[in-house]
XYZ file of C-alpha atoms in Angstrom:
755
model
C -107.875 69.548 65.711
C -110.270 66.561 65.718
C -110.831 67.032 61.973
C -107.059 67.006 61.398
C -106.642 63.751 63.311
C -109.542 62.169 61.413
C -108.081 63.217 58.047
C -104.648 61.869 59.076
C -106.132 58.498 60.073
C -108.094 58.248 56.808
C -105.056 59.145 54.677
C -102.862 56.668 56.569
C -105.439 53.927 56.068
C -105.814 54.728 52.376
C -102.006 54.796 51.942
C -101.678 51.433 53.679
C -104.391 49.923 51.518
C -102.766 51.232 48.333
C -99.388 49.781 49.358
C -101.023 46.452 50.121
C -102.774 46.429 46.757
C -99.542 47.311 44.986
C -97.734 44.473 46.805
C -100.513 41.991 45.990
C -100.399 43.025 42.347
C -96.666 42.292 42.136
C -96.890 39.020 44.040
C -99.642 37.782 41.742
C -97.142 37.816 38.864
C -95.055 35.024 40.441
C -96.057 31.424 40.995
C -93.712 30.744 43.896
C -92.193 27.672 42.251
C -89.976 28.804 39.388
C -90.170 32.578 39.425
C -89.642 34.865 42.375
C -89.535 38.638 42.786
C -86.265 40.346 43.613
C -86.450 41.917 47.080
C -84.683 45.135 48.019
C -83.996 46.601 51.454
C -83.724 50.402 51.842
C -82.406 51.645 55.197
C -82.580 55.267 56.309
C -80.215 57.296 58.424
C -81.012 58.169 62.017
C -77.826 57.867 64.132
C -78.304 55.335 66.961
C -81.965 54.976 65.967
C -80.646 53.147 62.902
C -79.857 50.142 65.086
C -83.559 49.374 64.747
C -82.675 48.134 61.239
C -81.145 45.081 62.902
C -84.491 44.159 64.427
C -86.117 44.241 61.007
C -83.363 42.067 59.523
C -83.827 39.620 62.390
C -87.517 39.292 61.520
C -86.762 38.867 57.808
C -84.324 36.054 58.567
C -86.861 34.292 60.770
C -89.285 34.293 57.833
C -86.550 33.234 55.366
C -87.206 36.243 53.122
C -84.143 36.690 50.894
C -82.741 40.157 50.160
C -81.238 40.807 46.729
C -80.319 44.514 46.871
C -79.429 46.889 49.706
C -79.318 50.689 49.799
C -78.605 52.839 52.837
C -77.693 56.269 54.113
C -75.754 57.231 57.249
C -76.433 54.583 59.928
C -78.411 52.743 57.273
C -75.191 52.615 55.237
C -73.313 50.957 58.104
C -75.967 48.338 58.840
C -76.710 47.938 55.125
C -73.020 47.644 54.245
C -72.496 44.860 56.770
C -75.614 43.068 55.568
C -74.498 43.468 51.952
C -71.153 41.858 52.867
C -73.139 38.800 53.923
C -73.239 39.205 57.688
C -76.249 37.650 59.414
C -78.303 39.283 62.167
C -76.494 37.251 64.840
C -73.079 38.336 63.521
C -74.085 42.006 63.353
C -75.599 41.883 66.838
C -72.288 40.469 68.100
C -70.405 43.347 66.440
C -72.641 45.926 68.107
C -72.628 44.323 71.562
C -68.890 43.603 71.691
C -67.745 47.239 71.417
C -68.208 50.349 73.513
C -69.627 52.437 70.682
C -70.111 55.511 72.851
C -66.338 55.568 73.478
C -65.600 54.860 69.804
C -67.834 57.643 68.505
C -66.778 60.164 71.150
C -63.125 59.249 70.413
C -62.632 58.819 74.139
C -58.959 57.948 74.497
C -58.020 56.086 77.638
C -54.881 57.335 79.345
C -53.091 54.024 78.795
C -53.454 54.584 75.033
C -51.308 57.755 75.212
C -47.511 57.694 75.010
C -45.700 58.139 78.355
C -44.502 61.670 77.682
C -47.867 62.875 76.345
C -49.723 61.708 79.456
C -48.828 64.942 81.279
C -50.840 66.977 78.724
C -53.687 64.546 78.054
C -57.337 65.489 78.591
C -56.652 68.463 80.860
C -57.803 71.414 78.761
C -61.625 71.486 78.407
C -61.986 74.411 76.014
C -59.839 74.725 72.900
C -60.013 76.936 69.841
C -57.992 76.451 66.669
C -55.912 79.348 65.397
C -55.683 79.828 61.627
C -54.555 83.031 59.912
C -55.011 85.041 63.119
C -58.568 83.757 63.543
C -59.963 81.744 66.435
C -62.003 78.835 65.092
C -64.185 76.180 66.665
C -63.383 72.489 66.024
C -64.594 71.013 62.731
C -66.844 68.594 64.608
C -67.993 67.648 68.079
C -66.374 64.232 67.723
C -62.932 64.432 66.149
C -60.427 61.619 66.106
C -59.381 58.263 64.797
C -61.292 55.652 66.789
C -64.405 55.700 64.642
C -62.303 55.487 61.473
C -60.360 52.504 62.822
C -63.518 50.724 63.991
C -65.164 51.098 60.576
C -61.947 50.069 58.831
C -61.898 46.896 60.972
C -65.457 46.025 59.980
C -65.215 46.722 56.259
C -61.586 45.881 55.438
C -62.516 42.653 53.581
C -64.204 44.931 51.022
C -61.339 47.399 50.755
C -61.193 48.222 47.039
C -63.989 46.936 44.818
C -64.594 47.859 41.187
C -68.289 47.753 42.000
C -70.331 47.067 45.123
C -72.432 44.840 42.852
C -69.693 42.261 43.516
C -70.686 42.047 47.195
C -72.772 39.044 48.279
C -75.724 41.465 48.175
C -75.299 44.417 45.753
C -75.125 47.684 47.654
C -75.117 51.469 47.292
C -74.908 54.281 49.830
C -75.069 58.058 49.594
C -73.200 61.163 50.715
C -73.260 64.874 49.880
C -70.322 66.874 48.526
C -70.187 70.047 50.624
C -68.227 71.895 47.961
C -70.606 71.348 45.034
C -73.793 70.620 46.972
C -74.389 67.514 44.868
C -75.594 64.111 45.974
C -72.863 61.504 45.543
C -73.721 57.848 44.908
C -71.037 55.624 46.410
C -70.999 52.326 44.559
C -67.316 51.390 44.258
C -63.926 51.751 45.909
C -63.101 51.544 49.616
C -66.301 50.425 51.335
C -65.120 51.588 54.770
C -64.494 55.090 53.441
C -67.872 55.134 51.682
C -69.955 54.240 54.735
C -67.861 56.601 56.910
C -68.614 59.451 54.466
C -72.300 58.548 54.362
C -72.576 58.916 58.167
C -70.517 62.140 58.548
C -73.268 64.238 60.150
C -72.155 67.879 59.680
C -70.824 69.352 62.903
C -70.989 65.998 64.686
C -68.444 63.930 62.722
C -65.610 65.244 60.584
C -66.129 65.254 56.777
C -64.287 62.778 54.558
C -62.062 64.102 51.794
C -62.240 61.987 48.657
C -60.526 63.183 45.501
C -61.687 66.798 45.085
C -64.833 66.290 47.186
C -65.562 66.945 50.860
C -68.201 64.388 51.775
C -70.773 64.573 54.572
C -73.893 62.667 55.591
C -76.113 61.794 52.624
C -79.123 62.397 54.845
C -78.895 66.101 54.014
C -80.418 65.364 50.594
C -81.370 61.680 50.471
C -81.985 59.957 53.761
C -84.180 57.158 52.430
C -82.953 55.662 49.095
C -86.001 53.640 48.013
C -86.227 54.622 44.339
C -82.502 53.991 43.974
C -83.099 50.465 45.228
C -85.750 49.951 42.557
C -83.318 51.244 39.935
C -80.832 48.570 40.998
C -83.332 45.912 39.943
C -85.667 45.302 42.874
C -89.273 44.319 42.221
C -90.322 44.830 45.839
C -88.670 47.229 48.281
C -88.897 46.905 52.042
C -88.167 50.367 53.450
C -87.170 51.003 57.064
C -87.300 54.656 58.128
C -86.071 56.049 61.477
C -85.143 59.590 60.397
C -86.634 63.048 60.914
C -90.220 63.835 60.001
C -92.084 67.024 59.253
C -92.881 68.868 62.480
C -96.041 70.500 63.679
C -96.190 74.092 64.895
C -96.340 73.040 68.543
C -93.179 70.947 68.153
C -91.026 73.954 67.215
C -89.979 75.300 70.597
C -86.393 76.494 70.248
C -83.630 77.680 67.936
C -82.284 74.112 67.865
C -85.605 72.832 66.510
C -85.582 75.486 63.775
C -81.967 74.740 62.790
C -82.637 70.995 62.741
C -85.665 71.387 60.502
C -83.858 73.823 58.215
C -80.929 71.433 57.776
C -83.104 68.454 56.868
C -85.998 70.135 55.065
C -84.845 69.007 51.598
C -84.256 65.506 52.928
C -87.701 65.336 54.526
C -89.335 66.399 51.266
C -87.384 63.692 49.437
C -88.252 61.101 52.106
C -91.974 61.735 51.717
C -91.639 61.099 47.989
C -89.415 58.052 48.512
C -91.854 56.501 51.000
C -94.536 56.297 48.323
C -92.368 53.822 46.412
C -91.822 51.416 49.319
C -94.006 48.336 49.010
C -93.631 47.627 52.720
C -92.848 50.663 54.889
C -91.650 50.053 58.437
C -91.247 52.954 60.880
C -89.962 51.779 64.284
C -91.139 53.933 67.189
C -87.747 55.262 68.354
C -88.250 59.034 68.158
C -88.318 59.489 71.951
C -84.930 57.839 72.488
C -81.584 59.735 72.419
C -80.079 60.028 68.947
C -76.515 59.193 69.991
C -77.036 56.682 72.793
C -75.576 53.445 71.435
C -75.631 51.778 74.863
C -79.351 50.977 74.523
C -78.827 49.104 71.265
C -81.032 46.226 72.400
C -83.964 48.627 72.869
C -83.577 49.850 69.287
C -83.324 46.281 67.973
C -86.481 45.303 69.868
C -88.368 48.308 68.477
C -87.317 47.403 64.933
C -88.395 43.806 65.403
C -91.715 44.894 66.918
C -92.412 47.314 64.055
C -91.666 44.660 61.425
C -93.818 42.095 63.173
C -96.726 44.550 63.296
C -96.856 44.274 59.482
C -96.915 40.502 59.658
C -99.690 40.150 57.061
C -97.534 41.581 54.270
C -94.463 39.668 55.391
C -96.487 36.459 55.638
C -97.420 36.825 51.964
C -93.751 37.225 51.056
C -92.764 34.314 53.258
C -95.383 32.046 51.722
C -94.247 32.953 48.225
C -90.650 32.010 49.037
C -91.666 28.808 50.810
C -90.293 26.634 48.022
C -87.456 28.978 47.093
C -84.093 27.214 47.105
C -82.023 30.185 48.188
C -78.318 30.065 47.503
C -76.239 30.343 50.633
C -74.923 33.873 51.203
C -71.289 33.558 52.130
C -70.023 36.517 54.152
C -67.201 38.501 52.632
C -64.809 38.436 55.553
C -61.291 37.465 56.386
C -60.313 34.684 58.793
C -59.537 35.707 62.362
C -55.837 35.687 61.507
C -54.346 36.430 58.095
C -50.951 37.069 56.557
C -49.746 40.633 55.865
C -47.545 40.408 52.797
C -46.590 44.099 52.647
C -47.429 47.531 54.023
C -47.994 50.496 51.712
C -48.172 53.986 53.218
C -49.090 57.265 51.530
C -46.059 59.542 50.947
C -43.611 56.908 52.269
C -40.609 59.281 52.475
C -42.047 61.727 55.036
C -41.099 61.678 58.720
C -44.644 60.701 59.697
C -44.712 57.827 57.210
C -41.407 56.513 58.507
C -42.780 56.600 62.060
C -45.870 54.687 60.904
C -43.758 52.223 58.920
C -41.574 51.428 61.926
C -44.596 50.846 64.134
C -46.255 48.683 61.464
C -43.171 46.510 61.060
C -44.589 44.417 63.883
C -47.375 43.171 61.553
C -45.462 43.007 58.280
C -44.740 39.450 57.073
C -46.759 38.143 60.037
C -49.979 36.267 60.712
C -52.105 38.952 62.405
C -55.609 39.865 63.509
C -57.430 43.180 63.089
C -56.662 43.824 66.747
C -52.926 43.547 66.008
C -53.241 46.102 63.194
C -55.237 48.509 65.352
C -52.679 48.196 68.145
C -49.776 48.932 65.772
C -51.582 51.965 64.345
C -52.556 53.172 67.829
C -48.870 53.232 68.787
C -48.388 56.017 66.240
C -51.566 57.740 67.389
C -50.371 57.692 70.994
C -47.840 60.426 70.157
C -50.714 62.775 69.158
C -48.989 63.656 65.880
C -51.588 62.108 63.546
C -55.130 63.400 63.136
C -56.682 60.451 61.316
C -55.745 57.180 59.672
C -57.644 55.140 57.112
C -56.520 51.664 56.237
C -57.715 48.766 54.158
C -56.621 45.404 52.831
C -56.180 44.232 49.254
C -55.096 40.907 47.831
C -51.392 40.298 47.283
C -49.590 37.314 45.806
C -49.366 35.310 49.019
C -51.401 37.350 51.493
C -52.937 40.739 52.164
C -51.501 44.188 51.388
C -52.084 46.661 54.223
C -52.746 50.068 52.646
C -52.552 53.080 54.981
C -53.420 56.731 54.437
C -53.251 59.448 57.100
C -53.577 63.139 57.854
C -51.182 65.057 60.105
C -52.181 66.619 63.405
C -50.911 70.104 62.617
C -52.253 72.058 65.546
C -52.245 75.718 66.438
C -54.636 76.181 69.325
C -55.499 78.191 72.409
C -57.110 76.571 75.446
C -58.542 77.917 78.671
C -59.200 76.350 82.056
C -59.338 77.315 85.734
C -58.023 75.973 89.023
C -57.751 76.768 92.704
C -55.134 75.644 95.226
C -53.922 77.056 98.515
C -50.466 77.931 97.148
C -51.771 79.800 94.084
C -55.353 80.825 94.985
C -57.961 80.934 92.222
C -56.555 81.228 88.732
C -57.389 81.285 85.062
C -55.021 79.143 83.008
C -54.383 79.693 79.298
C -52.638 77.167 77.085
C -51.118 77.720 73.668
C -50.019 74.789 71.489
C -48.054 74.597 68.255
C -47.792 70.979 67.171
C -45.839 69.992 64.051
C -45.585 73.642 63.046
C -41.823 74.228 63.317
C -40.608 70.749 62.397
C -42.278 67.339 61.998
C -42.971 65.545 65.309
C -42.358 68.661 67.391
C -44.533 70.345 69.979
C -44.398 73.679 71.767
C -46.822 74.167 74.649
C -47.059 77.233 76.848
C -49.135 77.966 79.943
C -50.023 81.254 81.607
C -51.586 81.363 85.075
C -53.462 84.557 85.900
C -53.898 85.007 89.660
C -52.351 86.904 92.548
C -49.642 84.236 92.316
C -49.031 84.329 88.544
C -46.905 82.011 86.449
C -45.798 81.315 82.912
C -44.166 78.200 81.482
C -43.094 76.700 78.185
C -42.301 73.174 77.049
C -40.747 72.217 73.714
C -39.926 68.724 72.567
C -38.792 67.031 69.386
C -39.215 63.321 68.673
C -36.121 61.613 67.321
C -34.805 58.189 66.395
C -36.002 55.439 64.101
C -39.119 54.641 66.124
C -39.525 58.268 67.269
C -39.487 57.171 70.900
C -36.491 59.348 71.793
C -37.207 62.967 72.684
C -35.222 66.136 73.182
C -36.916 68.440 75.702
C -36.433 72.076 76.712
C -38.534 73.776 79.397
C -38.778 76.977 81.379
C -41.128 78.367 84.015
C -41.431 81.553 86.012
C -43.831 81.331 88.920
C -44.819 82.717 92.295
C -46.194 80.621 95.126
C -46.854 81.141 98.794
C -45.798 78.676 101.464
C -46.220 78.630 105.245
C -43.535 78.166 107.909
C -44.700 76.401 111.098
C -43.103 76.408 114.541
C -44.557 73.948 117.101
C -47.561 73.362 114.809
C -48.211 77.112 114.797
C -48.127 79.202 111.634
C -45.185 81.509 112.146
C -44.743 83.137 108.758
C -45.809 82.946 105.132
C -43.239 83.355 102.391
C -43.449 84.266 98.735
C -41.375 82.046 96.490
C -40.464 83.613 93.126
C -38.759 81.056 90.923
C -37.199 80.979 87.483
C -36.462 77.490 86.181
C -35.027 76.302 82.852
C -33.920 72.865 81.722
C -32.882 70.660 78.833
C -33.241 66.916 78.790
C -33.347 63.698 76.815
C -36.081 61.097 77.165
C -36.518 57.525 76.057
C -39.982 55.974 75.976
C -39.441 52.320 76.831
C -42.959 51.246 75.815
C -46.488 52.636 75.933
C -46.370 53.255 79.694
C -42.723 53.692 80.794
C -40.024 56.289 80.181
C -36.729 57.501 81.595
C -35.481 61.096 81.532
C -32.084 62.698 82.069
C -32.324 66.448 82.699
C -30.022 69.357 83.451
C -31.628 72.444 85.011
C -30.805 75.923 86.272
C -32.950 77.490 88.959
C -33.124 80.863 90.672
C -35.305 81.163 93.773
C -36.109 84.364 95.614
C -37.771 84.035 98.998
C -39.324 86.982 100.855
C -41.831 87.117 103.728
C -45.389 88.135 102.926
C -45.146 90.635 105.816
C -41.733 91.900 106.923
C -41.452 92.188 110.709
C -38.631 93.259 112.998
C -35.828 90.743 113.496
C -36.871 88.902 110.391
C -35.397 87.175 107.361
C -35.774 89.876 104.726
C -34.595 88.201 101.539
C -33.018 85.004 100.254
C -31.736 84.721 96.686
C -30.395 81.350 95.607
C -28.974 80.107 92.291
C -28.721 76.333 91.780
C -28.011 73.801 89.065
C -29.450 70.313 89.068
C -28.759 67.041 87.295
C -31.617 64.558 87.619
C -32.576 61.092 86.461
C -36.227 60.077 86.511
C -38.078 56.843 85.868
C -41.806 57.165 85.258
C -44.522 54.585 84.555
C -48.277 55.059 84.265
C -50.814 52.337 83.364
C -53.959 54.063 84.734
C -57.082 54.297 82.608
C -57.811 58.016 82.968
C -56.369 61.254 84.308
C -58.723 61.937 87.221
C -60.461 59.401 89.444
C -58.804 56.399 87.773
C -60.319 52.969 88.370
C -57.335 50.780 87.600
C -53.626 50.955 87.001
C -50.336 51.817 88.657
C -48.197 54.983 88.694
C -44.521 54.685 89.591
C -42.339 57.771 89.870
C -38.689 57.491 90.917
C -36.400 60.527 90.865
C -32.803 61.146 91.878
C -31.192 64.611 91.702
C -27.825 66.140 92.475
C -28.327 69.830 93.359
C -25.374 72.223 93.426
C -25.661 75.685 94.985
C -23.946 78.187 92.676
C -24.630 81.352 94.681
C -26.722 82.446 97.656
C -27.376 85.873 99.163
C -29.225 86.419 102.453
C -30.294 89.602 104.213
C -31.925 90.082 107.630
C -33.908 92.805 109.301
C -32.312 92.091 112.685
C -32.156 88.965 114.837
C -34.420 87.597 117.557
C -35.731 84.380 119.142
C -37.869 83.523 116.109
C -35.581 84.828 113.416
C -35.247 82.223 110.683
C -31.563 81.745 110.084
C -30.636 80.368 106.691
C -27.813 77.799 106.697
C -24.993 77.853 104.200
C -26.161 76.024 101.106
C -24.157 72.975 100.122
C -24.387 70.297 97.497
C -27.593 68.360 98.042
C -28.650 64.851 97.004
C -32.411 64.427 96.560
C -34.068 60.991 96.276
C -37.797 60.310 96.018
C -40.014 57.355 95.163
C -43.819 57.459 94.700
C -46.010 54.420 94.017
C -49.760 54.773 93.421
C -52.097 51.819 92.956
C -55.744 51.832 91.817
C -57.867 48.672 91.995
C -61.459 48.448 90.775
C -63.238 46.274 93.346
C -66.711 46.537 91.802
C -68.677 48.730 89.414
C -68.929 51.454 92.064
C -65.958 50.916 94.399
C -62.252 51.609 93.761
C -59.414 51.093 96.215
C -56.428 53.425 96.007
C -53.114 53.327 97.831
C -50.075 55.615 97.780
C -46.673 54.717 99.201
C -43.758 57.119 99.092
C -40.378 57.907 100.605
C -37.932 60.748 100.054
C -34.824 62.373 101.480
C -32.609 65.448 101.085
C -29.038 65.085 102.275
C -28.799 68.691 103.516
C -31.158 71.035 105.406
C -32.761 73.766 103.317
C -35.571 76.282 103.442
C -36.251 75.701 99.750
C -35.362 72.107 98.904
C -38.000 70.361 100.990
C -40.737 67.848 100.316
C -44.112 69.600 100.550
C -46.902 67.268 101.658
C -50.599 68.014 101.985
C -53.590 69.232 100.063
C -56.291 67.442 98.123
C -55.735 64.561 95.728
C -56.135 66.248 92.348
C -54.254 63.415 90.653
C -50.934 65.132 90.224
C -48.287 62.457 89.613
C -45.892 64.124 92.046
C -48.425 65.265 94.644
C -48.770 63.672 98.089
C -52.192 64.585 99.509
C -52.790 64.456 103.260
C -56.076 64.631 105.146
C -56.281 67.639 107.480
C -53.354 69.501 105.881
C -53.153 71.853 102.942
C -50.320 72.042 100.431
C -47.053 72.874 102.176
C -48.438 72.597 105.709
C -46.176 69.563 106.142
C -42.571 70.226 105.035
C -39.917 67.551 105.534
C -36.310 66.923 104.791
C -36.871 63.149 104.963
C -40.157 61.252 105.106
C -42.027 57.956 104.850
C -45.610 58.277 103.663
C -48.685 56.097 103.222
C -52.275 56.661 102.157
C -55.176 54.276 101.691
C -58.706 54.992 100.540
C -61.945 53.469 99.314
C -63.720 55.539 96.660
C -67.426 55.016 95.977
C -69.205 56.284 92.884
C -72.398 57.875 94.200
C -73.691 58.777 90.747
C -72.250 59.653 87.369
C -68.939 61.522 87.964
C -69.630 62.149 91.669
C -67.559 60.306 94.297
C -67.010 59.946 98.019
C -63.745 58.575 99.442
C -62.868 57.419 102.947
C -59.152 58.116 103.478
C -56.483 57.347 106.028
C -52.922 58.805 106.014
C -49.756 58.104 107.957
C -46.526 60.109 107.798
C -43.187 59.800 109.542
C -40.893 62.723 108.790
C -37.877 64.737 109.840
C -38.320 68.493 109.872
C -35.617 71.133 110.077
C -37.955 74.037 110.808
C -36.696 74.350 114.392
C -33.077 74.172 113.239
C -33.499 77.456 111.411
C -34.284 79.263 114.697
C -31.551 80.885 116.735
C -30.243 78.396 119.290
C -31.889 75.240 117.929
C -29.544 72.249 117.760
C -30.967 69.255 115.895
C -33.807 68.155 113.617
C -37.114 66.869 114.900
C -38.679 63.528 113.932
C -42.470 63.431 114.092
C -45.350 61.151 113.160
C -48.661 62.358 111.769
C -51.954 60.507 111.312
C -54.667 61.903 109.064
C -58.167 60.679 108.384
C -61.337 61.963 106.833
C -63.768 61.925 103.957
C -63.238 63.391 100.506
C -65.945 64.477 98.057
C -65.013 64.547 94.378
C -66.602 65.658 91.111
C -65.369 65.208 87.544
C -65.984 68.654 86.077
C -65.124 70.381 82.806
C -62.071 72.015 84.396
C -60.897 68.778 85.997
C -61.363 67.181 89.403
C -63.056 69.216 92.130
C -62.047 67.734 95.479
C -63.181 68.802 98.954
C -61.471 67.145 101.927
C -63.002 67.018 105.418
C -60.149 65.752 107.540
C -58.212 65.960 110.757
C -54.664 65.272 111.908
C -53.953 63.178 115.028
C -57.371 63.798 116.643
C -60.975 64.684 115.908
C -60.693 68.027 117.715
C -59.738 70.178 114.757
C -61.579 69.507 111.514
C -59.937 70.986 108.462
C -61.639 71.641 105.120
C -59.364 71.838 102.067
C -60.435 72.478 98.496
C -58.672 71.719 95.237
C -60.148 72.591 91.844
C -58.771 71.537 88.478
C -55.264 70.470 87.492
C -51.866 71.847 88.469
C -50.597 72.939 85.075
C -47.516 74.704 86.457
C -45.970 73.050 89.469
C -44.629 75.463 92.037
C -42.427 73.076 93.931
């Protein structure tokens, strides 16, 4: 082992000396007054490690060393592309620091970016498989989506379509691999945003880029360090910065992942070792121990790059001295002003339904002075409907302004998802979701859920977007479900009932903007109620058919589905319920026989208002206010209050009570809590509840005369975790006193509401 280390040190020293001699030999050919060497910069791939390239560029700028040619692969293509467009270190550092790149790369869509109707489905199914030709397939990449494409389009739009990247302020080339042919592809013309996006498409991590007949992925598979290519462009001296994979030792290979990683990049590593020999100055920042995809520590990577460059100060000092009297021409960045005029919008396949939707949303920027933010916002409006998979856009010169050119791919989805949940009314359950999006007709979606538990359920939801802006929807739904609910007398559990319900509806919806919608719905419902255990003198069976006409207003500006930090949810609903038919049977009568009243027409009104305020990085205040009333007494049409806060828009959690423990004909409700983030995705909340309600439970007993008004106070502490299946919430609470502590658990999301 000692011999190996000694040999390595000797070879490294000899290699360094040879590079220094080669550099000195080239520098000796120039007098530093009239003739100067042409300097190239070759930047390797390496995911987030590639941010170290910025540190090297910072050092080069401090020494006033001009760069004439730039080559790059993967992350080196992004940094190199920006530098080739004429951006300085300070400008590139501002680009990196001003965005949440982790969210961009992960395509993390905030809830407020989703259209109002789609919010009910968003980010609730952790495991999904695509279905194609009767096969279940994994996603094409870990990170799928449009945010990365839009971010890169923003950065590189000034260089949309170029006949040659030699026309950039600094000539540039980057590299990708065609998966279909296996060939290396040199990208030296065309849409610069598309080129750098293809060069960084790490297989399995980011989706490939289709260009002409090619399917392009990360060039690092074959050529991760384009040094010789830089020389071929015309460089006399190449400064190479390498942050990619290196050949491993036996003791470093510890798992299947290590073997797969080495196998995938073996050709590239062999090429890199050859390429490194041609670099006159080779810089290798020490970043190998940092996470590959952690863009939040960008400053650490920049510092490491700067430190590595400065450690070779002798070579750089020679270059700097040579260029001391060099009158460098100013490099003017190729970029648009902050606001520019959009002369026209051109969309691929302009006659399709999807193109018309895009065109209508982009009308807001057409013939207007806009910023890149305005364009992204207009495009995101179309994305919010979840009907588009990706969008690429760029700008080209028109007669009096810029032409916005847009290409897109459709989100044509056939998928199966699986999740799990647990609530008192349904017990533990596996939930399966099937989705067919844009399969039957453009801008349509069919989603079905199946709940497997001792209280099973099945539901379906179909909608079709309509209208010029596609913000009108036709909706059809059905659900068949079983739930259990308690019946209390004098705060004592008297009976538990099984509710078997069939529900179907049709409705029309108008999305008013990106957060608000109104819905008019007509529904038919059949409810069958039977006791869990049939006793003497008992209600044996209730079968009720109803029709309902409802109008709902809904608004949601929160930032995420579970444990939101900011935003407001408003839910107002008015329904007219008509009893078509009811049949009741008894097993005798007694003092505690529940007697069902004659069902009449019923008016139902409810209003729910939820507020979330972020007080600090770790503390969020939440408040819920609600009121509701039914005009007629009913065993079925009641407001069910209680359970954990699993962020159901219609749920009203209450400390010390489980779902359905509190059942009211009319109520006023309030909740207030302070949630503290204890660590990543783990929370503790101090909660207080107050409830004033009118219950008809006693009215249903033989001899009872009038409803009872009561007031309830609840308080306690809630523990919450953001898990793969959704929020896991455990409440430790009590009602009215500290004598009886109740523990209630809610796991996951309520995919099929039972009330």
